[in-house]
CSV table of N, CA and C in Angstrom, one decimal:
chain,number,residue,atom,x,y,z
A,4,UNK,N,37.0,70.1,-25.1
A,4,UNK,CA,37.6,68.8,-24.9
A,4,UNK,C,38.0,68.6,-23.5
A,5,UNK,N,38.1,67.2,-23.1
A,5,UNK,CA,38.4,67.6,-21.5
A,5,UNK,C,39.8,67.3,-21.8
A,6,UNK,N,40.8,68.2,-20.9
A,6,UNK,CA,41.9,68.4,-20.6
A,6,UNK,C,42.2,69.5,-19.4
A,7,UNK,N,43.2,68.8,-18.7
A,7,UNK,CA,43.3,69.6,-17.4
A,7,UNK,C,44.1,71.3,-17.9
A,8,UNK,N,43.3,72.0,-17.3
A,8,UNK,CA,44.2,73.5,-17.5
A,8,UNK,C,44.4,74.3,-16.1
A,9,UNK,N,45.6,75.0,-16.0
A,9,UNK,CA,45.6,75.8,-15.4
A,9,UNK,C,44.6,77.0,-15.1
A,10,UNK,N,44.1,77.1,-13.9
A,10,UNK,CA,43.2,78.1,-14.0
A,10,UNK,C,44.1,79.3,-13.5
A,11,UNK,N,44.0,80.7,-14.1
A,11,UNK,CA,44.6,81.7,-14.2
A,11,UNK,C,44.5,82.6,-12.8
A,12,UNK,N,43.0,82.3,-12.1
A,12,UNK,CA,42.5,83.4,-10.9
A,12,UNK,C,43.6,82.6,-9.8
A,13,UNK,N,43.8,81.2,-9.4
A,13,UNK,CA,44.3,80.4,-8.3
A,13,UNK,C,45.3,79.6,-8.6
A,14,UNK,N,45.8,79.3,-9.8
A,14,UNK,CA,46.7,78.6,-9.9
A,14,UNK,C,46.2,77.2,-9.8
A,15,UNK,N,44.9,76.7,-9.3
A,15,UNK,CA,44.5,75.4,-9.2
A,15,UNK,C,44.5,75.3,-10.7
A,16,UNK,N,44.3,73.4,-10.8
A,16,UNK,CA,43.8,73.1,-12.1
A,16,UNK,C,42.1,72.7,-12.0
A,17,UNK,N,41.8,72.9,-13.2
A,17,UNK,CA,40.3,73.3,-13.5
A,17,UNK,C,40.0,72.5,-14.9
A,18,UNK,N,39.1,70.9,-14.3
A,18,UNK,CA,38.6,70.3,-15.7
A,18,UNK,C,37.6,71.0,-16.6
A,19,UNK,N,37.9,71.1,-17.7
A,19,UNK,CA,36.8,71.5,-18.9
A,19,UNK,C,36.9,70.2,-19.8
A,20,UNK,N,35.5,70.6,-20.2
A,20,UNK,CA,34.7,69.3,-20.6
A,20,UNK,C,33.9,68.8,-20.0
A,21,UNK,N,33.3,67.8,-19.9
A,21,UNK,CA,32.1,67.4,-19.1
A,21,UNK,C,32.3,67.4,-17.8
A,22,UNK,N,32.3,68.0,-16.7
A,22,UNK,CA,32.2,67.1,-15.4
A,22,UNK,C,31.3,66.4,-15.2
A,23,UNK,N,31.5,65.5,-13.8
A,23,UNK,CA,30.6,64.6,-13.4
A,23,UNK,C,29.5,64.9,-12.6
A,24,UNK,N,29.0,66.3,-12.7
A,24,UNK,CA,28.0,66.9,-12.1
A,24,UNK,C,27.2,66.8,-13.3
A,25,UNK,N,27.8,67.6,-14.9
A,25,UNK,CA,26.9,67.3,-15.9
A,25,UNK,C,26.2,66.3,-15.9
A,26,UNK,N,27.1,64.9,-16.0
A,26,UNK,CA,26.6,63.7,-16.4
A,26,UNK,C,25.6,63.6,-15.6
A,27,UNK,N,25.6,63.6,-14.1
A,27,UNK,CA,24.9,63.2,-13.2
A,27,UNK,C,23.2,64.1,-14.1
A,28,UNK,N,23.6,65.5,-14.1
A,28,UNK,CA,22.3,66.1,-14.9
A,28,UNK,C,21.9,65.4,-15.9
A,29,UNK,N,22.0,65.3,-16.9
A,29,UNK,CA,21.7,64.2,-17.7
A,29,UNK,C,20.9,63.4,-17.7
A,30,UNK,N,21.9,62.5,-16.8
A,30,UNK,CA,21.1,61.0,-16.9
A,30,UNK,C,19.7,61.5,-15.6
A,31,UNK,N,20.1,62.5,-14.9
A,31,UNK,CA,18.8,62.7,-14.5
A,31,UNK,C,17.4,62.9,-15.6
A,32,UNK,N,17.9,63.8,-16.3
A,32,UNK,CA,16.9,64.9,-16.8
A,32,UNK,C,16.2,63.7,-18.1
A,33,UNK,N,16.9,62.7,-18.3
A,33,UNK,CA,16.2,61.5,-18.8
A,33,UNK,C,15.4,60.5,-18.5
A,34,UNK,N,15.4,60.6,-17.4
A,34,UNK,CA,14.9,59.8,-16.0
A,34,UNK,C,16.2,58.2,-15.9
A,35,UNK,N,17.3,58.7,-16.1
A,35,UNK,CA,18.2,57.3,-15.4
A,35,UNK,C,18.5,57.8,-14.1
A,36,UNK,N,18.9,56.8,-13.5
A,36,UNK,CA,19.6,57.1,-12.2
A,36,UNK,C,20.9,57.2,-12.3
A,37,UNK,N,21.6,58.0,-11.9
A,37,UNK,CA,23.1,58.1,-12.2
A,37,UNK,C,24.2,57.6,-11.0
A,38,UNK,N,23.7,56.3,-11.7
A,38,UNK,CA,24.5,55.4,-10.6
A,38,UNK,C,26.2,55.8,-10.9
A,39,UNK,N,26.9,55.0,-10.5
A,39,UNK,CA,28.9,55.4,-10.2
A,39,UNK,C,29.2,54.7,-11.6
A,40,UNK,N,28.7,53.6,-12.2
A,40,UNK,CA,29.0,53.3,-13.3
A,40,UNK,C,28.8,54.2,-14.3
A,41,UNK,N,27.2,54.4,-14.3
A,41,UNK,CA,27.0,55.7,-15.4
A,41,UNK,C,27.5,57.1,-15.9
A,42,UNK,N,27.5,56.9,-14.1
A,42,UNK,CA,28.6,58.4,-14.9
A,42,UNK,C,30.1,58.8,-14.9
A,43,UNK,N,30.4,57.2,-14.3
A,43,UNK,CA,31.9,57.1,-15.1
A,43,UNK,C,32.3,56.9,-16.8
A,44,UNK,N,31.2,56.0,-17.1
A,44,UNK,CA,30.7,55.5,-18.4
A,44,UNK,C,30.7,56.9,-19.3
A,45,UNK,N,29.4,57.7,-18.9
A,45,UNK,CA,29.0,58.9,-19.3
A,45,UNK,C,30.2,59.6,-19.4
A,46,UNK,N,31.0,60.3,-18.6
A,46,UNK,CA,32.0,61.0,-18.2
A,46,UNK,C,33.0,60.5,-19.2
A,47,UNK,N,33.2,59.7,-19.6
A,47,UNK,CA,34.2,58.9,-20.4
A,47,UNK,C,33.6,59.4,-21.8
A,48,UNK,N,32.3,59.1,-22.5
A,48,UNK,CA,31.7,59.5,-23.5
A,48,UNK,C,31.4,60.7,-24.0
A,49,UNK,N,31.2,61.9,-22.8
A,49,UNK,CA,31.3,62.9,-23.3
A,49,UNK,C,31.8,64.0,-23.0
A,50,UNK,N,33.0,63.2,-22.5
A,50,UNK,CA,34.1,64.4,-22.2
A,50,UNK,C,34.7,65.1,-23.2
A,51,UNK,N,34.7,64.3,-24.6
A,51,UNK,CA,35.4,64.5,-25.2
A,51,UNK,C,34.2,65.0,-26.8
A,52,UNK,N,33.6,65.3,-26.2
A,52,UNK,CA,33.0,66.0,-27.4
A,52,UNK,C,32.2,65.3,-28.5
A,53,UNK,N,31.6,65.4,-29.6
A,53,UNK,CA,31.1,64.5,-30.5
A,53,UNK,C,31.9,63.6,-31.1
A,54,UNK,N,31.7,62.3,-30.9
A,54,UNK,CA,32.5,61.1,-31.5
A,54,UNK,C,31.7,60.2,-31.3
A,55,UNK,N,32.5,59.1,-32.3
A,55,UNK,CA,31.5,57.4,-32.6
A,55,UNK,C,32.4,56.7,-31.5
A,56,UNK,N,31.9,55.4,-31.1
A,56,UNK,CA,32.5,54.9,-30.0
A,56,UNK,C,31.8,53.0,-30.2
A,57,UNK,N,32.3,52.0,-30.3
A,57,UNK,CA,31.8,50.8,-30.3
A,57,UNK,C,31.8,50.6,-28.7
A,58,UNK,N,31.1,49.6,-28.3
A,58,UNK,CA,31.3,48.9,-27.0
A,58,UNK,C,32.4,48.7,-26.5
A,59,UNK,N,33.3,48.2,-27.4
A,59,UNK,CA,35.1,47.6,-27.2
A,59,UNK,C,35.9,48.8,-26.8
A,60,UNK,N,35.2,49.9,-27.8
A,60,UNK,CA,36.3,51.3,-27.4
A,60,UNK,C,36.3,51.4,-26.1
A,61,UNK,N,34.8,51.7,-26.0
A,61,UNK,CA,34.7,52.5,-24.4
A,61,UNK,C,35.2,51.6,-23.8
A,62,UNK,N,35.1,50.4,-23.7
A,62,UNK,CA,35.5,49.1,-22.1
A,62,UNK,C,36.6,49.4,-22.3
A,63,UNK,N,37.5,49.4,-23.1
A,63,UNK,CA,39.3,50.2,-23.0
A,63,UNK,C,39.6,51.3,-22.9
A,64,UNK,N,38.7,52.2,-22.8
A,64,UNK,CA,39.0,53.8,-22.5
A,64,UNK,C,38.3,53.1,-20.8
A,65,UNK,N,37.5,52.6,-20.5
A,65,UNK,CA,37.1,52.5,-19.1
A,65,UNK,C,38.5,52.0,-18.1
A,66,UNK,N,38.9,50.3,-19.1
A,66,UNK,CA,40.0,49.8,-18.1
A,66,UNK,C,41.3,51.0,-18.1
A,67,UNK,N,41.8,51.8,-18.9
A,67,UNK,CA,42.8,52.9,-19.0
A,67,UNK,C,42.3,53.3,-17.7
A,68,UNK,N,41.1,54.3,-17.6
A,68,UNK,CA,40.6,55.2,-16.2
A,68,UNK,C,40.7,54.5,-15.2
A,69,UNK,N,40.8,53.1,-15.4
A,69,UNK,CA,40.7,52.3,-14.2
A,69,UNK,C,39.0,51.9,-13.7
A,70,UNK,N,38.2,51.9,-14.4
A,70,UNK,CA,36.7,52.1,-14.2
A,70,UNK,C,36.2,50.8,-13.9
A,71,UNK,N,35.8,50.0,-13.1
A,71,UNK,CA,35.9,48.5,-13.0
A,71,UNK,C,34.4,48.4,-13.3
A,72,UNK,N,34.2,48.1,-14.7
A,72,UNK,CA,32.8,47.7,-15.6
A,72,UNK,C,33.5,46.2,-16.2
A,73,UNK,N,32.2,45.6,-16.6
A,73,UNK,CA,32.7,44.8,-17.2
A,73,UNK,C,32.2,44.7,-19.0
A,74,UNK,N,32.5,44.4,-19.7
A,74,UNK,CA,32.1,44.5,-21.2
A,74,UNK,C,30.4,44.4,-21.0
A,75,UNK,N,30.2,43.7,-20.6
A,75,UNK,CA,28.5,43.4,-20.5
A,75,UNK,C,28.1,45.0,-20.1
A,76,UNK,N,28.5,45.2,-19.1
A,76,UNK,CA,28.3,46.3,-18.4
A,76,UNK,C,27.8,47.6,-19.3
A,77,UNK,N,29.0,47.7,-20.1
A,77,UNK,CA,29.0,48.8,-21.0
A,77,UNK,C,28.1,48.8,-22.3
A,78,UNK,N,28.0,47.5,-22.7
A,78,UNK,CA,27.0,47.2,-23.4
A,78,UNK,C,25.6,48.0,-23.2
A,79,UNK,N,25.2,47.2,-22.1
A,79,UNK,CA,24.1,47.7,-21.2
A,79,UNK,C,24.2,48.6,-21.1
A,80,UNK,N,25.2,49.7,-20.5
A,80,UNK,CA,24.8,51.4,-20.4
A,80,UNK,C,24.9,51.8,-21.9
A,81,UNK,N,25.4,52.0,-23.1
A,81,UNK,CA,25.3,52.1,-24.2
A,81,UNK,C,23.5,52.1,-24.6
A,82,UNK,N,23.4,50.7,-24.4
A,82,UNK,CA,21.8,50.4,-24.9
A,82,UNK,C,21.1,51.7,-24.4
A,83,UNK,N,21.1,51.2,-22.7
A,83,UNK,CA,20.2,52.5,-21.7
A,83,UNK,C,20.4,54.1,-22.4
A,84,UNK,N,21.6,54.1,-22.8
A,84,UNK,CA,21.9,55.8,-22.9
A,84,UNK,C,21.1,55.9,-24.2
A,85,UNK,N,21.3,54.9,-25.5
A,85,UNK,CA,20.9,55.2,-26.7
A,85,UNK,C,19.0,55.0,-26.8
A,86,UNK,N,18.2,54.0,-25.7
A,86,UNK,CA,16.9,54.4,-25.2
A,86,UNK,C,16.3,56.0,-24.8
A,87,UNK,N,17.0,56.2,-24.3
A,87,UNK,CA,16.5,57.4,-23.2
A,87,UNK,C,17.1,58.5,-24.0
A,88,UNK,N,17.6,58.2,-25.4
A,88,UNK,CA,18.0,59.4,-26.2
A,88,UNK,C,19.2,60.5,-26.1
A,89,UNK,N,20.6,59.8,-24.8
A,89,UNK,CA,21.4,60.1,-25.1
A,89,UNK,C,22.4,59.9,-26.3
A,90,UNK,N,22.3,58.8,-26.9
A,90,UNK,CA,23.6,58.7,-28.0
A,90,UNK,C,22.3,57.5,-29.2
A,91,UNK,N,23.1,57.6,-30.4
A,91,UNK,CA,22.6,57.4,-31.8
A,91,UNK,C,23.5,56.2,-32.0
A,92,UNK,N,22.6,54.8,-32.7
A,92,UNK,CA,23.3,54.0,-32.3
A,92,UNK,C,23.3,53.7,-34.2
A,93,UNK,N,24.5,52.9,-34.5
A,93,UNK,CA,24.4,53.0,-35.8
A,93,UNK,C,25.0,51.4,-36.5
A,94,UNK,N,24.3,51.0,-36.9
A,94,UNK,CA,23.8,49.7,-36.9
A,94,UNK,C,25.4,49.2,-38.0
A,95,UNK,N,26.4,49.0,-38.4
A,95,UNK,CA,26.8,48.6,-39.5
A,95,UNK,C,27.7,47.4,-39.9
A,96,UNK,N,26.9,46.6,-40.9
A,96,UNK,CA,27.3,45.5,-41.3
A,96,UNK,C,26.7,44.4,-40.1
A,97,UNK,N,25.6,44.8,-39.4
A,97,UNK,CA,25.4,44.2,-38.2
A,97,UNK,C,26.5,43.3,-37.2
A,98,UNK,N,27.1,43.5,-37.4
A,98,UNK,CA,28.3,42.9,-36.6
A,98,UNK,C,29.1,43.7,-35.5
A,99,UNK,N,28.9,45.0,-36.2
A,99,UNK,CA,29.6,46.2,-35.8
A,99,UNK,C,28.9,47.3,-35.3
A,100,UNK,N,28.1,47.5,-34.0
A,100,UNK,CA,27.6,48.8,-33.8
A,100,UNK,C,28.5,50.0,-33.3
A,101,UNK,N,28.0,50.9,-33.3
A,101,UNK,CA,28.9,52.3,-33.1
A,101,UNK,C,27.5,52.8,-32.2
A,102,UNK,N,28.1,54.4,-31.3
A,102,UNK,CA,27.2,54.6,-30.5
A,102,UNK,C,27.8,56.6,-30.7
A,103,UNK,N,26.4,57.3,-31.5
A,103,UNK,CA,27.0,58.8,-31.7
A,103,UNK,C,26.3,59.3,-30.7
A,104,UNK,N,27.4,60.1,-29.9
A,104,UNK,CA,26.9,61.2,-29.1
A,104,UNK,C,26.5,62.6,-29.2
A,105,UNK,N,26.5,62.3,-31.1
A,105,UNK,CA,25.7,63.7,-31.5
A,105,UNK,C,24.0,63.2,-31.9
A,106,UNK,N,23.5,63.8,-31.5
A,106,UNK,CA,22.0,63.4,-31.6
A,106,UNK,C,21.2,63.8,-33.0
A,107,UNK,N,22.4,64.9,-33.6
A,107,UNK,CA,21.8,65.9,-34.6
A,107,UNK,C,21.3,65.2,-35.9
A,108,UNK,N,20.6,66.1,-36.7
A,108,UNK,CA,20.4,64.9,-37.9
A,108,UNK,C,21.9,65.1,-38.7
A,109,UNK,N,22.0,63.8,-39.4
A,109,UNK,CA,23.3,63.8,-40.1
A,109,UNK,C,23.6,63.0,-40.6
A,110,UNK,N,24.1,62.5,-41.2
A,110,UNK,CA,24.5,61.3,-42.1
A,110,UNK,C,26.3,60.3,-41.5
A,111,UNK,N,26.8,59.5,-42.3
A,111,UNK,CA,27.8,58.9,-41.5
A,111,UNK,C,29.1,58.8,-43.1
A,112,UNK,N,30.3,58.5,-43.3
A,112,UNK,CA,31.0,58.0,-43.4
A,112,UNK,C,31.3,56.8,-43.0
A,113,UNK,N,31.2,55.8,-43.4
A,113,UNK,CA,32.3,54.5,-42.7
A,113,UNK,C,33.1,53.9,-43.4
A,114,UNK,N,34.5,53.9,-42.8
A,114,UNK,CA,35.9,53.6,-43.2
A,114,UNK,C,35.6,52.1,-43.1
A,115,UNK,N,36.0,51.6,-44.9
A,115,UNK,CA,35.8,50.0,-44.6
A,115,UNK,C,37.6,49.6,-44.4
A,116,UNK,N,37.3,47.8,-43.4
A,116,UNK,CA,38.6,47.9,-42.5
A,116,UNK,C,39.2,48.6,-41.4
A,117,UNK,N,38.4,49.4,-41.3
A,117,UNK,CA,38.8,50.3,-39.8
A,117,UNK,C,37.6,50.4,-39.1
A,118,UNK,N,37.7,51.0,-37.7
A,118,UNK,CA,36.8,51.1,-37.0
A,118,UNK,C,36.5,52.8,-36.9
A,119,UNK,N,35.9,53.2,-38.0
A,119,UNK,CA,36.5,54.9,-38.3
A,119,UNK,C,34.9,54.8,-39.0
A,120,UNK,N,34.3,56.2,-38.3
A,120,UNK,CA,33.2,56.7,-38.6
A,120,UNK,C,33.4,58.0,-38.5
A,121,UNK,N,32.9,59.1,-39.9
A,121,UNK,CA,32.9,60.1,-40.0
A,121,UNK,C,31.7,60.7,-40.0
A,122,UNK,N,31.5,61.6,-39.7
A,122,UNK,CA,30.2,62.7,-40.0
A,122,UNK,C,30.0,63.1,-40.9
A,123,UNK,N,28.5,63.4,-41.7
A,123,UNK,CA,28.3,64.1,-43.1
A,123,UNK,C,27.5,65.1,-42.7
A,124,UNK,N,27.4,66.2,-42.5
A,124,UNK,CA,26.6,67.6,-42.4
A,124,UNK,C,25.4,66.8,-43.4
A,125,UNK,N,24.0,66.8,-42.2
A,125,UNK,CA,22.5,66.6,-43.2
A,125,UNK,C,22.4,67.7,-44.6
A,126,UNK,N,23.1,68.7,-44.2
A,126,UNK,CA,23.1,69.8,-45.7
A,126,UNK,C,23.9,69.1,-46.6
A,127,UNK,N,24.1,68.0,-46.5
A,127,UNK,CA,25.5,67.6,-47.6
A,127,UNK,C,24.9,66.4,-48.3
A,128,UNK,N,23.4,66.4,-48.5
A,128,UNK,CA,23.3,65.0,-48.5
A,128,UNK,C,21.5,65.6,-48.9
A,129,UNK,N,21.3,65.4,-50.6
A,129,UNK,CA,19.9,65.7,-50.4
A,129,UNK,C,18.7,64.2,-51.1
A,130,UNK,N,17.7,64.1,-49.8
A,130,UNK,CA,17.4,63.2,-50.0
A,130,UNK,C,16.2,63.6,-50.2
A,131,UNK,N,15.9,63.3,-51.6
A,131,UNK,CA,14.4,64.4,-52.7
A,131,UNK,C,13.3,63.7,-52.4
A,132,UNK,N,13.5,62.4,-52.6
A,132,UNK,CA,12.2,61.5,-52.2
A,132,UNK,C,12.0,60.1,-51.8
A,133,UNK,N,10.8,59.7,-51.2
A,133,UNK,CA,11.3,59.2,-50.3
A,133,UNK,C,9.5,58.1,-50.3
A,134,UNK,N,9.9,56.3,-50.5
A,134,UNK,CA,8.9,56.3,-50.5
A,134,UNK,C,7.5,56.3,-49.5
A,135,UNK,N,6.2,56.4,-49.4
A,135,UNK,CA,5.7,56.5,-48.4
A,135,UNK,C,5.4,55.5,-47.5
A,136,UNK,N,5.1,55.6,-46.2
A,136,UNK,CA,5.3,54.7,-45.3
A,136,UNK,C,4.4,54.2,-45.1
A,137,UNK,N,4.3,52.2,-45.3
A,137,UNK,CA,3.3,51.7,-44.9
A,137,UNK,C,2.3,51.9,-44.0
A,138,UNK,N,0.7,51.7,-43.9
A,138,UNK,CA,-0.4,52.5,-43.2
A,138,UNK,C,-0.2,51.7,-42.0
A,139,UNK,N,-0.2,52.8,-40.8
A,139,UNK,CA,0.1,52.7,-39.6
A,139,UNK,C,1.5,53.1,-39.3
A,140,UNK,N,2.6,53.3,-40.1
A,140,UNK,CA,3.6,53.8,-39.8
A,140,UNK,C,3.7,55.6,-40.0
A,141,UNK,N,4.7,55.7,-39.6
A,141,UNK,CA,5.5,57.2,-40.0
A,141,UNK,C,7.0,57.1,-40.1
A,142,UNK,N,7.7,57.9,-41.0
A,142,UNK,CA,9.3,57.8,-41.0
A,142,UNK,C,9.7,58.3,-40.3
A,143,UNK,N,10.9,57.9,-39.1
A,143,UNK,CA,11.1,58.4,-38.1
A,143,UNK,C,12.1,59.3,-38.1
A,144,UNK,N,13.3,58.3,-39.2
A,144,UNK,CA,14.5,59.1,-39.5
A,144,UNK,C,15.3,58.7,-40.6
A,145,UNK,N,16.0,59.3,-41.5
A,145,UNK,CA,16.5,58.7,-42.3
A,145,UNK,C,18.1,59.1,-42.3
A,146,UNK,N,18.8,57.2,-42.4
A,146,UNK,CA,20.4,57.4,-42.1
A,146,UNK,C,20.8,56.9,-43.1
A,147,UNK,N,21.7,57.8,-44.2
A,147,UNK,CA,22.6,57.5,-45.0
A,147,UNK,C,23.9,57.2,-44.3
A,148,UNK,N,24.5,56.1,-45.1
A,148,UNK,CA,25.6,55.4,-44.6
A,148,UNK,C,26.5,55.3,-46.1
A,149,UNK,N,27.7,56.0,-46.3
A,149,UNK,CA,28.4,56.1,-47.5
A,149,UNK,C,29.8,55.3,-47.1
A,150,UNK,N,29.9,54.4,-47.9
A,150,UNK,CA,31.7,53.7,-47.2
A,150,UNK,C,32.1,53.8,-48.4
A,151,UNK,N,33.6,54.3,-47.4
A,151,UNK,CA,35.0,54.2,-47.9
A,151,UNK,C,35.6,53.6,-48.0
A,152,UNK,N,36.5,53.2,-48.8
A,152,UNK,CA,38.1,52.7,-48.8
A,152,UNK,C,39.2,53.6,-48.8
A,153,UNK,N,40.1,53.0,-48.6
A,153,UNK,CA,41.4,54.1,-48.9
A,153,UNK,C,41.6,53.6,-50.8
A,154,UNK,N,42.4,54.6,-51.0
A,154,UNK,CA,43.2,54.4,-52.4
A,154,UNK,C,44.7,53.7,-52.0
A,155,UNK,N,44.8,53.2,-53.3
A,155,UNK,CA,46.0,52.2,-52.9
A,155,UNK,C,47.3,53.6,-53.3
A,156,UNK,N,48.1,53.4,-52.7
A,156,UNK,CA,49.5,54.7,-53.2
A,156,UNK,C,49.9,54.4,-54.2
């Protein structure tokens, strides 16, 4: 997770979690260019390890850093990153997209009334059959989406 620590050899502090050298790799190794937005953008998204993120999050985790994007902005790198196969974009209630920075196969949780998306381990979830895909297609991927509520106390 990124959090500043003391490093023990110098007494300097030493970020863990993504630096901005990773990101820069990255968005290379995808073919983006890692302009100052992206990988402040980036650097914001996966500093912190696997998590769901809407558009609105990030632009308020950006204005916090001080990151001068504008909502469009973020939109747009979201889209680019979830193209080029950094993050999993997750379509729900169409109104509400979320953007996972785990690529893995897996399924979702979503908290109805909150902005709360959980993970389901693909072992947790067996999906026996499946019908076959119209001619010319192939199945690319399949997302189960199970929603919650809370219980009342």
């Amino acid at each position: 997770m990124d959090r500043l620590t003391q490093d023990e050899g110098n007494g300097a502090d030493a970020r863990q979690g993504c630096p901005f050298h990773d990101v820069r790799q990255k968005l290379r190794r995808v073919g983006l260019r890692p302009t100052r937005q992206r990988v402040s953008l980036g650097w914001l998204l996966f500093a912190k390890g696997d998590r769901h993120v809407s558009a609105e999050i990030l632009y308020e985790e950006a204005m916090k850093a001080r990151v001068p994007v504008s909502l469009a902005t973020v939109y747009n790198t979201l889209h680019q990153f979830t193209e080029a196969g950094l993050l999993r974009e997750l379509a729900i209630d169409g109104a509400k997209t979320f953007f996972d920075t785990d690529n893995s196969d897996h399924h979702h949780f979503v908290v109805d009334g909150e902005d709360k998306v959980i993970d389901i381990p693909a072992s947790a979830i067996d999906v026996a059959e499946l019908p076959p895909a119209p001619e010319g297609y192939e199945i690319s991927r399949v997302d189960v989406v199970v929603r919650l509520r809370k219980i009342a106390d």
